[in-house]
mmCIF file with all atom_site columns, C-alpha atoms in Angstrom:
data_model
loop_
_atom_site.group_PDB
_atom_site.id
_atom_site.type_symbol
_atom_site.label_atom_id
_atom_site.label_alt_id
_atom_site.label_comp_id
_atom_site.label_asym_id
_atom_site.label_entity_id
_atom_site.label_seq_id
_atom_site.pdbx_PDB_ins_code
_atom_site.Cartn_x
_atom_site.Cartn_y
_atom_site.Cartn_z
_atom_site.occupancy
_atom_site.B_iso_or_equiv
_atom_site.pdbx_formal_charge
_atom_site.auth_seq_id
_atom_site.auth_comp_id
_atom_site.auth_asym_id
_atom_site.auth_atom_id
_atom_site.pdbx_PDB_model_num
ATOM 1   C CA . MET A 1 1   ? 111.544 90.756  120.565 1.00 0.00 ? 17  MET A CA 1
ATOM 2   C CA . ALA A 1 2   ? 112.479 94.078  119.102 1.00 0.00 ? 18  ALA A CA 1
ATOM 3   C CA . PHE A 1 3   ? 110.851 93.426  115.933 1.00 0.00 ? 19  PHE A CA 1
ATOM 4   C CA . GLU A 1 4   ? 107.353 92.854  117.369 1.00 0.00 ? 20  GLU A CA 1
ATOM 5   C CA . GLY A 1 5   ? 105.686 96.523  117.004 1.00 0.00 ? 21  GLY A CA 1
ATOM 6   C CA . MET A 1 6   ? 106.900 96.411  113.445 1.00 0.00 ? 22  MET A CA 1
ATOM 7   C CA . LEU A 1 7   ? 105.602 92.869  112.621 1.00 0.00 ? 23  LEU A CA 1
ATOM 8   C CA . GLU A 1 8   ? 102.096 93.928  113.974 1.00 0.00 ? 24  GLU A CA 1
ATOM 9   C CA . ASP A 1 9   ? 101.915 96.709  111.067 1.00 0.00 ? 25  ASP A CA 1
ATOM 10  C CA . PRO A 1 10  ? 100.004 95.286  107.698 1.00 0.00 ? 26  PRO A CA 1
ATOM 11  C CA . VAL A 1 11  ? 101.976 96.523  105.413 1.00 0.00 ? 27  VAL A CA 1
ATOM 12  C CA . VAL A 1 12  ? 105.215 95.024  106.857 1.00 0.00 ? 28  VAL A CA 1
ATOM 13  C CA . GLN A 1 13  ? 103.243 91.658  106.933 1.00 0.00 ? 29  GLN A CA 1
ATOM 14  C CA . LYS A 1 14  ? 102.136 91.916  103.524 1.00 0.00 ? 30  LYS A CA 1
ATOM 15  C CA . TYR A 1 15  ? 105.715 92.852  102.194 1.00 0.00 ? 31  TYR A CA 1
ATOM 16  C CA . LEU A 1 16  ? 107.240 90.069  104.116 1.00 0.00 ? 32  LEU A CA 1
ATOM 17  C CA . HIS A 1 17  ? 104.273 87.475  102.586 1.00 0.00 ? 33  HIS A CA 1
ATOM 18  C CA . GLU A 1 18  ? 105.484 88.613  99.343  1.00 0.00 ? 34  GLU A CA 1
ATOM 19  C CA . LEU A 1 19  ? 109.237 87.658  99.776  1.00 0.00 ? 35  LEU A CA 1
ATOM 20  C CA . VAL A 1 20  ? 108.967 84.400  101.686 1.00 0.00 ? 36  VAL A CA 1
ATOM 21  C CA . GLY A 1 21  ? 105.585 83.373  100.519 1.00 0.00 ? 37  GLY A CA 1
ATOM 22  C CA . PRO A 1 22  ? 102.977 81.440  102.960 1.00 0.00 ? 38  PRO A CA 1
ATOM 23  C CA . LYS A 1 23  ? 105.072 78.508  103.510 1.00 0.00 ? 39  LYS A CA 1
ATOM 24  C CA . GLY A 1 24  ? 108.007 80.765  104.475 1.00 0.00 ? 40  GLY A CA 1
ATOM 25  C CA . MET A 1 25  ? 105.582 83.072  106.601 1.00 0.00 ? 41  MET A CA 1
ATOM 26  C CA . PRO A 1 26  ? 105.807 81.632  110.145 1.00 0.00 ? 42  PRO A CA 1
ATOM 27  C CA . VAL A 1 27  ? 109.788 81.857  109.652 1.00 0.00 ? 43  VAL A CA 1
ATOM 28  C CA . ALA A 1 28  ? 109.189 85.604  109.050 1.00 0.00 ? 44  ALA A CA 1
ATOM 29  C CA . ALA A 1 29  ? 106.562 86.330  111.276 1.00 0.00 ? 45  ALA A CA 1
ATOM 30  C CA . ALA A 1 30  ? 108.324 84.863  114.253 1.00 0.00 ? 46  ALA A CA 1
ATOM 31  C CA . PRO A 1 31  ? 112.041 85.763  114.191 1.00 0.00 ? 47  PRO A CA 1
ATOM 32  C CA . PRO A 1 32  ? 113.802 84.792  117.576 1.00 0.00 ? 48  PRO A CA 1
ATOM 33  C CA . ASP A 1 33  ? 116.299 86.830  119.632 1.00 0.00 ? 49  ASP A CA 1
ATOM 34  C CA . GLY A 1 34  ? 119.982 86.318  119.177 1.00 0.00 ? 50  GLY A CA 1
ATOM 35  C CA . GLU A 1 35  ? 120.668 83.567  116.728 1.00 0.00 ? 51  GLU A CA 1
ATOM 36  C CA . VAL A 1 36  ? 119.170 80.044  115.795 1.00 0.00 ? 52  VAL A CA 1
ATOM 37  C CA . THR A 1 37  ? 119.899 77.546  113.375 1.00 0.00 ? 53  THR A CA 1
ATOM 38  C CA . ASP A 1 38  ? 117.681 76.441  110.686 1.00 0.00 ? 54  ASP A CA 1
ATOM 39  C CA . GLU A 1 39  ? 117.031 73.186  112.179 1.00 0.00 ? 55  GLU A CA 1
ATOM 40  C CA . GLU A 1 40  ? 115.858 74.768  115.631 1.00 0.00 ? 56  GLU A CA 1
ATOM 41  C CA . LEU A 1 41  ? 113.594 77.029  113.682 1.00 0.00 ? 57  LEU A CA 1
ATOM 42  C CA . ALA A 1 42  ? 112.294 73.570  111.769 1.00 0.00 ? 58  ALA A CA 1
ATOM 43  C CA . GLU A 1 43  ? 111.802 71.964  114.761 1.00 0.00 ? 59  GLU A CA 1
ATOM 44  C CA . ARG A 1 44  ? 109.946 75.456  116.735 1.00 0.00 ? 60  ARG A CA 1
ATOM 45  C CA . LEU A 1 45  ? 107.924 76.260  113.889 1.00 0.00 ? 61  LEU A CA 1
ATOM 46  C CA . ASP A 1 46  ? 106.967 72.299  113.122 1.00 0.00 ? 62  ASP A CA 1
ATOM 47  C CA . LEU A 1 47  ? 108.137 73.124  109.393 1.00 0.00 ? 63  LEU A CA 1
ATOM 48  C CA . GLU A 1 48  ? 109.860 71.204  106.552 1.00 0.00 ? 64  GLU A CA 1
ATOM 49  C CA . LEU A 1 49  ? 113.195 72.090  106.728 1.00 0.00 ? 65  LEU A CA 1
ATOM 50  C CA . ASN A 1 50  ? 113.622 73.083  103.137 1.00 0.00 ? 66  ASN A CA 1
ATOM 51  C CA . ASP A 1 51  ? 111.086 75.411  103.770 1.00 0.00 ? 67  ASP A CA 1
ATOM 52  C CA . VAL A 1 52  ? 112.723 77.212  106.504 1.00 0.00 ? 68  VAL A CA 1
ATOM 53  C CA . ARG A 1 53  ? 115.802 77.220  104.663 1.00 0.00 ? 69  ARG A CA 1
ATOM 54  C CA . ARG A 1 54  ? 114.319 78.901  101.542 1.00 0.00 ? 70  ARG A CA 1
ATOM 55  C CA . ALA A 1 55  ? 112.431 81.584  103.495 1.00 0.00 ? 71  ALA A CA 1
ATOM 56  C CA . LEU A 1 56  ? 115.843 82.345  105.254 1.00 0.00 ? 72  LEU A CA 1
ATOM 57  C CA . PHE A 1 57  ? 118.045 82.302  101.935 1.00 0.00 ? 73  PHE A CA 1
ATOM 58  C CA . ILE A 1 58  ? 115.366 85.027  100.766 1.00 0.00 ? 74  ILE A CA 1
ATOM 59  C CA . LEU A 1 59  ? 115.590 86.957  104.041 1.00 0.00 ? 75  LEU A CA 1
ATOM 60  C CA . TYR A 1 60  ? 119.144 86.934  103.620 1.00 0.00 ? 76  TYR A CA 1
ATOM 61  C CA . GLU A 1 61  ? 119.386 88.102  99.960  1.00 0.00 ? 77  GLU A CA 1
ATOM 62  C CA . ASN A 1 62  ? 116.965 90.859  101.080 1.00 0.00 ? 78  ASN A CA 1
ATOM 63  C CA . ASP A 1 63  ? 119.210 92.275  103.892 1.00 0.00 ? 79  ASP A CA 1
ATOM 64  C CA . LEU A 1 64  ? 116.892 91.391  106.764 1.00 0.00 ? 80  LEU A CA 1
ATOM 65  C CA . ALA A 1 65  ? 119.103 88.141  107.862 1.00 0.00 ? 81  ALA A CA 1
ATOM 66  C CA . THR A 1 66  ? 122.376 87.310  108.179 1.00 0.00 ? 82  THR A CA 1
ATOM 67  C CA . TYR A 1 67  ? 124.330 84.116  109.344 1.00 0.00 ? 83  TYR A CA 1
ATOM 68  C CA . ARG A 1 68  ? 127.495 82.915  110.487 1.00 0.00 ? 84  ARG A CA 1
ATOM 69  C CA . ARG A 1 69  ? 128.880 79.139  110.006 1.00 0.00 ? 85  ARG A CA 1
ATOM 70  C CA . VAL A 1 70  ? 130.470 77.446  112.760 1.00 0.00 ? 86  VAL A CA 1
ATOM 71  C CA . ARG A 1 71  ? 132.576 74.509  111.869 1.00 0.00 ? 87  ARG A CA 1
ATOM 72  C CA . ASP A 1 72  ? 132.047 71.431  114.331 1.00 0.00 ? 88  ASP A CA 1
ATOM 73  C CA . GLU A 1 73  ? 135.926 70.540  115.247 1.00 0.00 ? 89  GLU A CA 1
ATOM 74  C CA . ASP A 1 74  ? 135.332 66.843  115.670 1.00 0.00 ? 90  ASP A CA 1
ATOM 75  C CA . SER A 1 75  ? 132.598 66.201  112.301 1.00 0.00 ? 91  SER A CA 1
ATOM 76  C CA . GLY A 1 76  ? 133.800 69.077  110.191 1.00 0.00 ? 92  GLY A CA 1
ATOM 77  C CA . TRP A 1 77  ? 130.296 69.981  109.579 1.00 0.00 ? 93  TRP A CA 1
ATOM 78  C CA . LEU A 1 78  ? 129.004 73.342  109.102 1.00 0.00 ? 94  LEU A CA 1
ATOM 79  C CA . THR A 1 79  ? 126.241 75.218  111.321 1.00 0.00 ? 95  THR A CA 1
ATOM 80  C CA . TYR A 1 80  ? 124.620 78.201  110.146 1.00 0.00 ? 96  TYR A CA 1
ATOM 81  C CA . LEU A 1 81  ? 123.515 80.526  112.875 1.00 0.00 ? 97  LEU A CA 1
ATOM 82  C CA . TRP A 1 82  ? 120.660 82.994  111.678 1.00 0.00 ? 98  TRP A CA 1
ATOM 83  C CA . THR A 1 83  ? 120.387 86.314  112.945 1.00 0.00 ? 99  THR A CA 1
ATOM 84  C CA . PHE A 1 84  ? 117.294 88.502  111.635 1.00 0.00 ? 100 PHE A CA 1
ATOM 85  C CA . ARG A 1 85  ? 117.719 92.320  110.930 1.00 0.00 ? 101 ARG A CA 1
ATOM 86  C CA . TYR A 1 86  ? 114.513 93.946  110.391 1.00 0.00 ? 102 TYR A CA 1
ATOM 87  C CA . GLU A 1 87  ? 115.632 96.838  111.134 1.00 0.00 ? 103 GLU A CA 1
ATOM 88  C CA . ASN A 1 88  ? 116.537 96.996  107.003 1.00 0.00 ? 104 ASN A CA 1
ATOM 89  C CA . ILE A 1 89  ? 112.561 96.779  106.627 1.00 0.00 ? 105 ILE A CA 1
ATOM 90  C CA . PRO A 1 90  ? 111.696 100.487 106.407 1.00 0.00 ? 106 PRO A CA 1
ATOM 91  C CA . SER A 1 91  ? 114.511 101.120 104.105 1.00 0.00 ? 107 SER A CA 1
ATOM 92  C CA . ASN A 1 92  ? 113.646 98.156  101.723 1.00 0.00 ? 108 ASN A CA 1
ATOM 93  C CA . LEU A 1 93  ? 109.681 99.322  101.547 1.00 0.00 ? 109 LEU A CA 1
ATOM 94  C CA . HIS A 1 94  ? 110.900 102.822 100.235 1.00 0.00 ? 110 HIS A CA 1
ATOM 95  C CA . ASP A 1 95  ? 113.035 101.389 97.923  1.00 0.00 ? 111 ASP A CA 1
ATOM 96  C CA . GLU A 1 96  ? 110.034 99.136  96.702  1.00 0.00 ? 112 GLU A CA 1
ATOM 97  C CA . MET A 1 97  ? 108.161 102.246 96.549  1.00 0.00 ? 113 MET A CA 1
ATOM 98  C CA . LYS A 1 98  ? 110.819 104.018 94.138  1.00 0.00 ? 114 LYS A CA 1
ATOM 99  C CA . ARG A 1 99  ? 110.824 100.934 91.875  1.00 0.00 ? 115 ARG A CA 1
ATOM 100 C CA . LEU A 1 100 ? 106.544 101.283 91.787  1.00 0.00 ? 116 LEU A CA 1
ATOM 101 C CA . HIS A 1 101 ? 107.119 104.471 91.016  1.00 0.00 ? 117 HIS A CA 1
ATOM 102 C CA . GLU A 1 102 ? 109.321 104.295 88.283  1.00 0.00 ? 118 GLU A CA 1
ATOM 103 C CA . ALA A 1 103 ? 107.282 101.325 86.570  1.00 0.00 ? 119 ALA A CA 1
ATOM 104 C CA . LEU A 1 104 ? 103.889 103.664 87.430  1.00 0.00 ? 120 LEU A CA 1
ATOM 105 C CA . GLU A 1 105 ? 105.397 106.613 85.325  1.00 0.00 ? 121 GLU A CA 1
ATOM 106 C CA . GLU A 1 106 ? 106.762 104.026 82.383  1.00 0.00 ? 122 GLU A CA 1
ATOM 107 C CA . ARG A 1 107 ? 103.144 102.302 82.431  1.00 0.00 ? 123 ARG A CA 1
ATOM 108 C CA . ARG A 1 108 ? 101.614 106.085 82.467  1.00 0.00 ? 124 ARG A CA 1
ATOM 109 C CA . GLU A 1 109 ? 103.695 106.714 79.601  1.00 0.00 ? 125 GLU A CA 1
ATOM 110 C CA . TYR A 1 110 ? 103.064 103.635 77.606  1.00 0.00 ? 126 TYR A CA 1
ATOM 111 C CA . GLU A 1 111 ? 99.026  104.182 78.269  1.00 0.00 ? 127 GLU A CA 1
ATOM 112 C CA . ARG A 1 112 ? 99.108  108.061 76.960  1.00 0.00 ? 128 ARG A CA 1
ATOM 113 C CA . ASP A 1 113 ? 101.258 106.798 74.203  1.00 0.00 ? 129 ASP A CA 1
ATOM 114 C CA . ASN A 1 114 ? 98.901  104.099 72.293  1.00 0.00 ? 130 ASN A CA 1
ATOM 115 C CA . GLU A 1 115 ? 95.601  103.575 71.392  1.00 0.00 ? 131 GLU A CA 1
ATOM 116 C CA . PHE A 1 116 ? 94.313  100.414 72.319  1.00 0.00 ? 132 PHE A CA 1
ATOM 117 C CA . TYR A 1 117 ? 91.123  98.306  71.172  1.00 0.00 ? 133 TYR A CA 1
ATOM 118 C CA . LEU A 1 118 ? 89.046  95.568  72.802  1.00 0.00 ? 134 LEU A CA 1
ATOM 119 C CA . CYS A 1 119 ? 87.692  92.532  72.380  1.00 0.00 ? 135 CYS A CA 1
ATOM 120 C CA . GLU A 1 120 ? 84.665  92.571  73.950  1.00 0.00 ? 136 GLU A CA 1
ATOM 121 C CA . VAL A 1 121 ? 83.776  88.924  73.932  1.00 0.00 ? 137 VAL A CA 1
ATOM 122 C CA . ASP A 1 122 ? 87.333  87.761  75.117  1.00 0.00 ? 138 ASP A CA 1
ATOM 123 C CA . SER A 1 123 ? 88.182  90.650  76.971  1.00 0.00 ? 139 SER A CA 1
ATOM 124 C CA . ILE A 1 124 ? 91.699  90.987  75.167  1.00 0.00 ? 140 ILE A CA 1
ATOM 125 C CA . ARG A 1 125 ? 93.251  94.529  74.458  1.00 0.00 ? 141 ARG A CA 1
ATOM 126 C CA . PHE A 1 126 ? 95.144  95.228  71.492  1.00 0.00 ? 142 PHE A CA 1
ATOM 127 C CA . GLU A 1 127 ? 97.479  98.137  70.486  1.00 0.00 ? 143 GLU A CA 1
ATOM 128 C CA . PHE A 1 128 ? 96.467  100.178 67.300  1.00 0.00 ? 144 PHE A CA 1
ATOM 129 C CA . GLY A 1 129 ? 99.047  98.629  65.550  1.00 0.00 ? 145 GLY A CA 1
ATOM 130 C CA . GLU A 1 130 ? 98.335  94.866  66.680  1.00 0.00 ? 146 GLU A CA 1
ATOM 131 C CA . ALA A 1 131 ? 94.537  95.697  65.700  1.00 0.00 ? 147 ALA A CA 1
ATOM 132 C CA . MET A 1 132 ? 95.343  96.726  62.472  1.00 0.00 ? 148 MET A CA 1
ATOM 133 C CA . ASP A 1 133 ? 97.604  93.463  61.607  1.00 0.00 ? 149 ASP A CA 1
ATOM 134 C CA . PHE A 1 134 ? 94.514  91.380  62.955  1.00 0.00 ? 150 PHE A CA 1
ATOM 135 C CA . GLY A 1 135 ? 92.290  93.203  60.253  1.00 0.00 ? 151 GLY A CA 1
ATOM 136 C CA . PHE A 1 136 ? 90.161  94.572  63.652  1.00 0.00 ? 152 PHE A CA 1
ATOM 137 C CA . GLU A 1 137 ? 89.105  91.112  64.645  1.00 0.00 ? 153 GLU A CA 1
ATOM 138 C CA . CYS A 1 138 ? 89.889  89.312  67.352  1.00 0.00 ? 154 CYS A CA 1
ATOM 139 C CA . PRO A 1 139 ? 92.211  86.587  66.368  1.00 0.00 ? 155 PRO A CA 1
ATOM 140 C CA . GLU A 1 140 ? 90.692  84.550  69.327  1.00 0.00 ? 156 GLU A CA 1
ATOM 141 C CA . CYS A 1 141 ? 87.089  84.309  68.433  1.00 0.00 ? 157 CYS A CA 1
ATOM 142 C CA . GLY A 1 142 ? 86.355  86.804  65.126  1.00 0.00 ? 158 GLY A CA 1
ATOM 143 C CA . SER A 1 143 ? 84.612  89.456  66.823  1.00 0.00 ? 159 SER A CA 1
ATOM 144 C CA . PRO A 1 144 ? 85.139  92.999  65.982  1.00 0.00 ? 160 PRO A CA 1
ATOM 145 C CA . LEU A 1 145 ? 87.372  94.874  68.042  1.00 0.00 ? 161 LEU A CA 1
ATOM 146 C CA . GLU A 1 146 ? 86.202  98.139  69.437  1.00 0.00 ? 162 GLU A CA 1
ATOM 147 C CA . ALA A 1 147 ? 87.920  100.996 70.211  1.00 0.00 ? 163 ALA A CA 1
ATOM 148 C CA . MET A 1 148 ? 89.145  101.774 74.133  1.00 0.00 ? 164 MET A CA 1
ATOM 149 C CA . GLY A 1 149 ? 89.078  104.651 76.266  1.00 0.00 ? 165 GLY A CA 1
ATOM 150 C CA . ASN A 1 150 ? 91.586  104.423 78.728  1.00 0.00 ? 166 ASN A CA 1
ATOM 151 C CA . ASP A 1 151 ? 91.219  107.761 80.538  1.00 0.00 ? 167 ASP A CA 1
ATOM 152 C CA . GLU A 1 152 ? 90.146  105.641 83.845  1.00 0.00 ? 168 GLU A CA 1
ATOM 153 C CA . MET A 1 153 ? 93.138  103.783 83.822  1.00 0.00 ? 169 MET A CA 1
ATOM 154 C CA . ARG A 1 154 ? 95.581  107.081 83.319  1.00 0.00 ? 170 ARG A CA 1
ATOM 155 C CA . GLU A 1 155 ? 93.430  108.562 86.295  1.00 0.00 ? 171 GLU A CA 1
ATOM 156 C CA . ALA A 1 156 ? 93.845  106.085 88.478  1.00 0.00 ? 172 ALA A CA 1
ATOM 157 C CA . ILE A 1 157 ? 97.924  105.525 87.892  1.00 0.00 ? 173 ILE A CA 1
ATOM 158 C CA . ASP A 1 158 ? 98.120  109.442 88.064  1.00 0.00 ? 174 ASP A CA 1
ATOM 159 C CA . GLU A 1 159 ? 96.332  109.207 91.602  1.00 0.00 ? 175 GLU A CA 1
ATOM 160 C CA . ARG A 1 160 ? 98.169  106.482 92.577  1.00 0.00 ? 176 ARG A CA 1
ATOM 161 C CA . LEU A 1 161 ? 101.555 108.536 91.378  1.00 0.00 ? 177 LEU A CA 1
ATOM 162 C CA . GLU A 1 162 ? 100.398 111.317 93.082  1.00 0.00 ? 178 GLU A CA 1
ATOM 163 C CA . ASN A 1 163 ? 100.170 109.252 96.480  1.00 0.00 ? 179 ASN A CA 1
ATOM 164 C CA . LEU A 1 164 ? 103.545 108.140 96.195  1.00 0.00 ? 180 LEU A CA 1
ATOM 165 C CA . GLU A 1 165 ? 105.301 111.116 95.337  1.00 0.00 ? 181 GLU A CA 1
ATOM 166 C CA . SER A 1 166 ? 103.851 112.294 98.709  1.00 0.00 ? 182 SER A CA 1
ATOM 167 C CA . GLU A 1 167 ? 105.033 109.150 100.687 1.00 0.00 ? 183 GLU A CA 1
ATOM 168 C CA . LEU A 1 168 ? 108.219 109.502 99.292  1.00 0.00 ? 184 LEU A CA 1
ATOM 169 C CA . GLY A 1 169 ? 108.918 113.049 99.196  1.00 0.00 ? 185 GLY A CA 1
ATOM 170 C CA . ILE A 1 170 ? 108.930 113.772 95.464  1.00 0.00 ? 186 ILE A CA 1
ATOM 171 C CA . ALA A 1 171 ? 107.800 117.455 94.464  1.00 0.00 ? 187 ALA A CA 1
#
């Protein structure tokens, strides 16, 4: 099987698990060589047909599977023959990393541009404007809201951004 080495990578395993979930993971983790029907996969993996179809559709949406339809001339029924295309995983992971980078840049800006207050009883964080609207009292329990520093959060975001930029080759 051409995908075995790639499927041993924990990053790839996590990516596939995030896509298809625990019920779809047996489908994603055991791609057959060549074409296969959803019924064959369900039988081979001892899974519910709907779970197999859901996983296949998610893989299709992410360019990791393709299908072709074949019509039975006698019955008129359509059969879908699925082929796995895991050679697209590296490109998909790269795109995911770029989206994560953009989201982290937005979060860094949000953390930098806002002042926060915390209810230490309920562990709820409020922006300054919200805290002011509530009279610096927690709307849930009435405890006073305390000024909260976010230097550790900002440093963690900066560190993660540096790592992503290094992996993505961003200067």
